[in-house]
Short mmCIF file of C-alpha atoms in Angstrom, two decimals:
data_model
loop_
_atom_site.label_atom_id
_atom_site.label_comp_id
_atom_site.label_asym_id
_atom_site.label_seq_id
_atom_site.Cartn_x
_atom_site.Cartn_y
_atom_site.Cartn_z
CA MET T 251 129.63 144.30 46.31
CA ILE T 252 131.76 141.05 45.87
CA ALA T 253 129.78 140.36 42.74
CA LYS T 254 130.76 143.78 41.13
CA LEU T 255 134.31 143.10 42.41
CA LEU T 256 134.77 139.60 40.64
CA SER T 257 133.37 141.33 37.33
CA VAL T 258 135.35 144.40 37.17
CA THR T 259 138.65 142.77 37.83
CA GLY T 260 138.17 139.79 35.83
CA LEU T 261 138.65 137.59 39.12
CA GLY T 262 135.72 135.63 38.83
CA ARG T 263 136.64 134.37 35.28
CA VAL T 264 139.89 133.08 36.91
CA LEU T 265 138.43 131.55 39.93
CA ALA T 266 135.68 129.71 37.51
CA THR T 267 138.63 127.99 36.16
CA LEU T 268 139.61 126.54 39.81
CA PRO T 269 138.36 123.31 40.99
CA ARG T 270 136.46 123.22 44.13
CA ARG T 271 134.75 120.48 46.28
CA GLY T 272 130.83 120.81 46.26
CA VAL T 273 127.61 121.34 43.82
CA LEU T 274 125.77 124.59 43.50
CA VAL T 275 122.31 123.84 42.89
CA PHE T 276 120.19 126.78 41.28
CA ASN T 277 116.46 126.56 41.36
CA TYR T 278 114.24 128.23 39.14
CA HIS T 279 110.22 128.49 38.81
CA ARG T 280 109.15 130.47 35.72
CA ILE T 281 110.88 131.50 32.67
CA GLY T 282 110.05 134.60 30.28
CA ASP T 283 108.05 138.24 30.52
CA ASP T 284 106.58 138.49 34.14
CA ALA T 285 104.30 140.68 32.62
CA ALA T 286 102.30 137.63 31.66
CA SER T 287 101.61 136.98 35.14
CA GLN T 288 100.84 140.30 36.45
CA PRO T 289 97.63 139.10 38.23
CA TYR T 290 99.63 135.97 39.88
CA ASP T 291 102.58 135.30 41.91
CA ARG T 292 105.24 137.78 40.37
CA ALA T 293 107.87 136.45 42.47
CA LEU T 294 107.90 133.03 40.56
CA TRP T 295 109.39 134.53 37.68
CA SER T 296 113.03 133.49 37.95
CA ALA T 297 114.53 134.78 34.71
CA SER T 298 113.83 136.62 31.40
CA VAL T 299 114.26 134.17 28.15
CA ASP T 300 117.69 136.28 27.47
CA GLY T 301 118.66 136.08 30.87
CA PHE T 302 118.25 132.26 31.44
CA ASP T 303 120.12 131.77 28.02
CA ALA T 304 123.10 133.74 29.29
CA GLN T 305 122.73 132.21 32.44
CA VAL T 306 123.01 128.47 31.34
CA GLY T 307 125.48 129.37 28.23
CA HIS T 308 127.84 130.45 31.36
CA LEU T 309 127.44 127.50 33.11
CA ALA T 310 127.70 125.22 30.02
CA ARG T 311 131.27 127.06 29.18
CA GLY T 312 132.75 126.57 32.16
CA PHE T 313 131.07 124.12 34.90
CA ASP T 314 130.11 120.45 34.60
CA VAL T 315 126.12 120.80 34.79
CA ILE T 316 125.24 117.24 36.13
CA SER T 317 122.03 115.62 36.46
CA PRO T 318 120.77 114.60 40.10
CA LYS T 319 122.21 110.73 39.59
CA ASP T 320 125.64 112.62 39.29
CA LEU T 321 125.26 114.15 42.67
CA ASP T 322 126.82 111.77 44.74
CA TYR T 323 130.00 111.55 42.73
CA ALA T 324 130.27 115.26 42.08
CA LEU T 325 130.11 115.90 45.69
CA GLY T 326 133.24 113.86 46.69
CA ASP T 327 135.20 114.81 43.77
CA ARG T 328 137.99 117.63 44.21
CA LYS T 329 138.69 118.52 40.71
CA GLY T 330 135.42 119.49 39.22
CA ARG T 331 133.34 122.69 39.19
CA TYR T 332 129.60 121.34 39.50
CA ALA T 333 126.52 123.22 38.91
CA LEU T 334 122.70 121.67 38.78
CA ILE T 335 119.99 123.18 37.30
CA THR T 336 116.62 122.65 38.65
CA PHE T 337 113.00 123.71 38.23
CA ASP T 338 109.93 123.36 40.64
CA ASP T 339 106.01 123.12 39.89
CA GLY T 340 105.49 122.58 36.40
CA TYR T 341 104.67 125.71 34.57
CA LEU T 342 104.07 125.25 31.13
CA ASP T 343 106.93 127.81 30.02
CA ASN T 344 109.71 125.35 31.56
CA TYR T 345 108.64 123.22 28.32
CA GLU T 346 107.83 125.95 25.99
CA LEU T 347 111.16 128.39 26.91
CA ALA T 348 113.25 126.85 29.30
CA TYR T 349 113.54 123.50 27.37
CA PRO T 350 114.76 124.48 23.89
CA ILE T 351 117.37 126.65 25.73
CA LEU T 352 118.70 123.38 27.96
CA ARG T 353 118.97 121.51 24.55
CA ARG T 354 120.79 123.96 22.62
CA HIS T 355 123.24 124.20 25.24
CA GLN T 356 123.25 120.38 25.70
CA VAL T 357 122.92 120.67 29.29
CA PRO T 358 120.53 118.64 31.69
CA ALA T 359 118.21 119.74 34.57
CA ALA T 360 115.86 118.33 36.97
CA PHE T 361 112.26 119.49 36.96
CA PHE T 362 110.04 118.71 39.95
CA ILE T 363 106.49 118.20 39.26
CA ALA T 364 103.45 118.82 41.35
CA THR T 365 101.49 115.93 39.89
CA GLY T 366 97.84 117.22 40.75
CA PHE T 367 98.40 120.43 38.68
CA ILE T 368 99.15 118.15 35.54
CA ASP T 369 96.24 115.80 36.34
CA LYS T 370 93.74 118.74 36.85
CA PRO T 371 95.00 122.00 35.86
CA SER T 372 93.89 124.54 38.61
CA LEU T 373 95.14 127.69 39.99
CA PRO T 374 97.55 127.24 42.71
CA TRP T 375 97.20 128.57 46.30
CA TRP T 376 99.88 131.08 45.78
CA ASP T 377 98.42 132.27 42.49
CA GLU T 378 95.20 132.81 43.81
CA ILE T 379 95.89 134.40 47.00
CA CYS T 380 97.59 137.05 44.73
CA TRP T 381 94.85 136.99 42.00
CA LEU T 382 92.32 137.45 44.63
CA LEU T 383 93.85 140.43 46.73
CA ARG T 384 94.98 141.98 43.10
CA THR T 385 91.49 141.96 41.40
CA SER T 386 89.06 142.70 44.35
CA PRO T 387 87.11 145.50 44.06
CA HIS T 388 87.47 146.40 47.73
CA ALA T 389 90.10 148.63 49.32
CA ARG T 390 90.26 146.74 52.15
CA ILE T 391 88.74 143.24 53.73
CA SER T 392 89.12 141.54 56.91
CA LEU T 393 90.26 138.26 57.19
CA SER T 394 89.93 137.66 61.29
CA PRO T 395 90.43 135.59 62.84
CA TRP T 396 93.70 134.55 61.07
CA ILE T 397 95.01 137.95 60.24
CA SER T 398 94.05 140.71 62.97
CA GLN T 399 94.23 143.85 61.08
CA PRO T 400 92.63 144.32 57.79
CA LEU T 401 94.32 143.93 54.93
CA HIS T 402 94.65 147.32 52.43
CA LEU T 403 94.48 146.34 48.63
CA LYS T 404 94.29 150.06 47.40
CA PRO T 405 96.32 151.64 46.14
CA ASP T 406 98.69 148.95 46.42
CA CYS T 407 98.19 145.18 47.74
CA ASN T 408 102.08 143.90 47.78
CA GLY T 409 101.89 144.09 51.46
CA ALA T 410 98.88 142.14 51.80
CA ILE T 411 99.90 139.64 49.19
CA ALA T 412 103.26 138.99 51.42
CA LEU T 413 101.24 138.91 54.65
CA MET T 414 98.74 136.27 53.38
CA LEU T 415 101.35 134.34 51.51
CA ALA T 416 103.41 134.19 55.04
CA ARG T 417 100.38 133.19 57.19
CA TYR T 418 99.20 130.52 54.41
CA LYS T 419 102.30 128.77 54.83
CA SER T 420 102.57 129.04 58.86
CA LEU T 421 99.16 127.59 59.45
CA PRO T 422 98.21 123.66 59.55
CA SER T 423 96.90 122.40 56.36
CA SER T 424 93.00 122.38 57.20
CA ASP T 425 93.29 126.18 58.78
CA ALA T 426 94.82 127.33 55.79
CA GLU T 427 92.35 126.01 53.39
CA ALA T 428 89.79 127.49 55.74
CA MET T 429 91.35 130.97 55.56
CA LEU T 430 91.72 130.68 51.46
CA HIS T 431 87.89 129.99 51.28
CA ALA T 432 87.49 132.82 53.70
CA LEU T 433 89.58 135.25 51.19
CA ARG T 434 87.58 133.89 48.24
CA ALA T 435 84.22 135.05 50.28
CA ALA T 436 85.96 138.53 51.27
CA ALA T 437 87.48 139.40 47.95
CA GLY T 438 84.36 139.02 46.37
CA VAL T 439 85.80 137.93 42.91
CA ARG T 440 86.15 134.14 41.70
CA HIS T 441 88.81 133.26 39.15
CA PRO T 442 87.58 131.65 35.91
CA ASP T 443 87.96 127.65 36.33
CA ASP T 444 89.93 127.97 32.78
CA VAL T 445 93.78 128.11 33.57
CA ALA T 446 94.75 127.12 30.02
CA GLY T 447 98.56 128.21 29.38
CA HIS T 448 99.74 127.75 33.17
CA TRP T 449 101.01 124.05 33.15
CA MET T 450 102.69 121.37 31.19
CA ASN T 451 100.86 118.49 30.09
CA TRP T 452 102.03 114.70 30.30
CA ASP T 453 103.29 114.45 26.74
CA MET T 454 105.52 117.31 27.57
CA ILE T 455 106.90 115.93 30.58
CA ARG T 456 107.57 112.68 28.99
CA GLU T 457 109.55 114.31 26.10
CA MET T 458 111.49 116.47 28.42
CA ALA T 459 112.37 112.85 30.15
CA ARG T 460 112.94 111.40 26.65
CA GLY T 461 115.40 114.28 26.07
CA GLY T 462 117.37 113.56 28.98
CA MET T 463 115.81 115.74 31.81
CA THR T 464 115.49 114.19 35.05
CA ILE T 465 111.89 114.43 36.52
CA GLY T 466 111.03 114.38 40.26
CA GLY T 467 108.56 114.73 42.67
CA HIS T 468 106.92 117.79 44.32
CA THR T 469 103.95 115.89 45.95
CA VAL T 470 100.36 115.97 44.27
CA ASN T 471 99.03 119.47 45.71
CA HIS T 472 101.78 121.38 46.46
CA PRO T 473 101.07 121.84 50.60
CA VAL T 474 103.51 122.82 53.17
CA LEU T 475 104.26 119.45 54.30
CA SER T 476 105.13 119.95 57.89
CA ARG T 477 102.07 121.59 58.52
CA MET T 478 100.24 118.11 58.06
CA PRO T 479 100.22 114.92 59.68
CA LYS T 480 102.26 112.15 58.59
CA GLU T 481 99.67 110.17 56.81
CA GLN T 482 98.86 113.00 54.85
CA GLN T 483 102.10 113.63 54.08
CA TYR T 484 102.83 110.15 53.02
CA ARG T 485 99.84 110.29 50.76
CA GLU T 486 100.99 113.35 49.14
CA ILE T 487 104.32 111.90 48.43
CA SER T 488 103.36 108.48 47.51
CA GLY T 489 100.46 109.81 45.20
CA CYS T 490 103.12 112.05 43.33
CA ALA T 491 105.27 108.95 42.88
CA ALA T 492 102.58 106.66 41.60
CA ARG T 493 101.66 109.56 38.97
CA LEU T 494 105.26 109.76 37.91
CA LYS T 495 105.67 106.29 37.55
CA ALA T 496 102.41 105.81 35.52
CA GLU T 497 102.87 108.63 33.08
CA VAL T 498 106.70 108.96 32.83
CA GLY T 499 107.94 105.13 33.65
CA CYS T 500 110.07 106.83 36.22
CA ASP T 501 110.86 106.04 39.92
CA MET T 502 110.67 109.20 42.33
CA GLU T 503 114.22 109.07 43.08
CA TYR T 504 114.53 112.54 43.59
CA PHE T 505 112.12 114.99 45.47
CA ALA T 506 111.86 119.09 46.16
CA TYR T 507 109.77 120.41 49.09
CA PRO T 508 107.21 122.22 48.55
CA VAL T 509 108.15 125.86 50.01
CA GLY T 510 111.35 124.42 50.77
CA ASN T 511 112.40 126.33 53.83
CA ARG T 512 113.78 124.91 57.32
CA THR T 513 110.58 124.60 58.60
CA SER T 514 108.39 123.30 55.79
CA PHE T 515 109.53 119.44 56.40
CA ASN T 516 110.52 117.74 59.07
CA GLU T 517 111.33 114.25 60.50
CA ASP T 518 107.91 112.85 59.52
CA THR T 519 108.59 114.04 55.79
CA ARG T 520 111.96 112.63 55.64
CA ALA T 521 110.74 108.98 57.02
CA CYS T 522 108.09 108.90 54.34
CA LEU T 523 110.77 109.72 51.60
CA GLU T 524 112.83 107.32 53.34
CA ALA T 525 109.80 104.72 52.54
CA MET T 526 109.70 105.58 49.15
CA ASN T 527 113.25 104.83 48.43
CA VAL T 528 113.98 108.52 47.52
CA ARG T 529 117.63 109.20 46.98
CA HIS T 530 117.89 112.98 47.30
CA ALA T 531 115.54 115.82 48.70
CA PHE T 532 116.32 119.39 47.79
CA SER T 533 115.37 122.14 49.84
CA TYR T 534 115.04 125.99 49.10
CA TYR T 535 117.01 128.62 51.69
CA GLY T 536 119.95 129.24 49.60
CA GLY T 537 123.15 127.46 50.23
CA TYR T 538 126.10 125.40 48.82
CA ALA T 539 125.84 121.57 48.45
CA THR T 540 128.77 119.77 50.16
CA GLN T 541 129.37 116.14 51.42
CA ALA T 542 128.21 117.28 54.80
CA SER T 543 124.86 118.38 53.40
CA PRO T 544 122.17 115.72 54.46
CA ARG T 545 120.58 113.60 51.62
CA TYR T 546 117.26 114.86 52.52
CA ASP T 547 118.45 118.70 52.59
CA ILE T 548 120.42 119.37 49.57
CA PRO T 549 120.20 123.36 49.47
CA ARG T 550 119.48 125.09 46.22
CA VAL T 551 119.66 128.90 45.55
CA ALA T 552 116.77 130.73 44.30
CA MET T 553 116.93 132.23 40.96
CA GLU T 554 114.97 135.70 40.58
CA SER T 555 114.41 137.98 37.83
CA HIS T 556 116.26 140.83 39.86
CA ILE T 557 119.63 138.46 39.42
CA VAL T 558 121.77 139.96 36.93
CA GLN T 559 124.38 138.30 35.00
CA TYR T 560 127.11 139.29 37.02
CA GLU T 561 125.89 138.72 40.23
CA PHE T 562 124.87 134.65 38.79
CA GLU T 563 128.52 134.58 37.65
CA ALA T 564 129.77 135.42 41.31
CA MET T 565 127.64 132.95 42.59
CA ALA T 566 129.07 130.22 40.61
CA SER T 567 132.41 131.35 40.73
CA LEU T 568 132.49 131.95 44.68
CA PRO T 569 129.36 130.08 45.81
CA GLN T 570 130.92 129.75 49.50
CA VAL T 571 130.32 133.72 49.85
CA CYS T 572 127.71 134.42 47.17
CA ALA T 573 125.35 131.66 47.77
CA ARG T 574 124.95 131.69 51.54
CA PRO T 575 121.77 130.41 53.17
CA TYR T 576 119.05 133.29 53.40
CA ASN T 577 116.51 131.91 56.02
#
């Protein structure tokens, strides 16, 4: 309702010209046509190509679009209107579709890479869960003891997908892997080893770094860090940093938590980041970054394909109201 009011009355354009303190950080995963990902996790499609182009154009015209290295200054500036664009995971469309748009509008962005998927391309756990449930020939399957009730897959498996993803994220890492192994057996199908078209490669990531994009860390294998002992967390974080240094030549100064809600990282995670000299780490539960934001909990707003242009512009113009935390 607020977004429509700002759009219809033109008040949003007025607000967009006013200075404000803080930075609105937008987070994307995938750009393009979600029809190409029908068997996989459809929630990761953040915008169409045209939609992303319109969003970046709006920010380029009316805001200072910054890199993470500018974050400390921007958070303390009373005069600017700052936005930061980020991407998680390392999907191929980030390079093929998003990067050319960013270059055309001459704005930077940060790309947080799960390095294991670049080194050894494979299906990530969230896409595999969706694929297994959508392609299984069974009408229902049982995953006791992890899920007490049967999972109904026909005629629609969206409820089963939501339940499985939530359950996976809530379990200790060893239990989550055991549940995924059981799901593979119960579903009765096996995904092909070939995942061509899923991930960028190191040459692409290096090109984006040379083109002014920030390359940050997102662990090696994209686990939910808080579900792991501290030693395993450190291996995931330090291993990611080592691969970025070796392949891109950059220190891992910036990091994004996999899943990124309030319970997906903890004090052990922050201690690992401190030990690796990470400057800022980004969460993923909505909100607007201010000077009060902890440096290891910089909030980001989820960009999703259902967000229309006037809603996006409302978030940019009035983030204190339209970009509230949501979980």
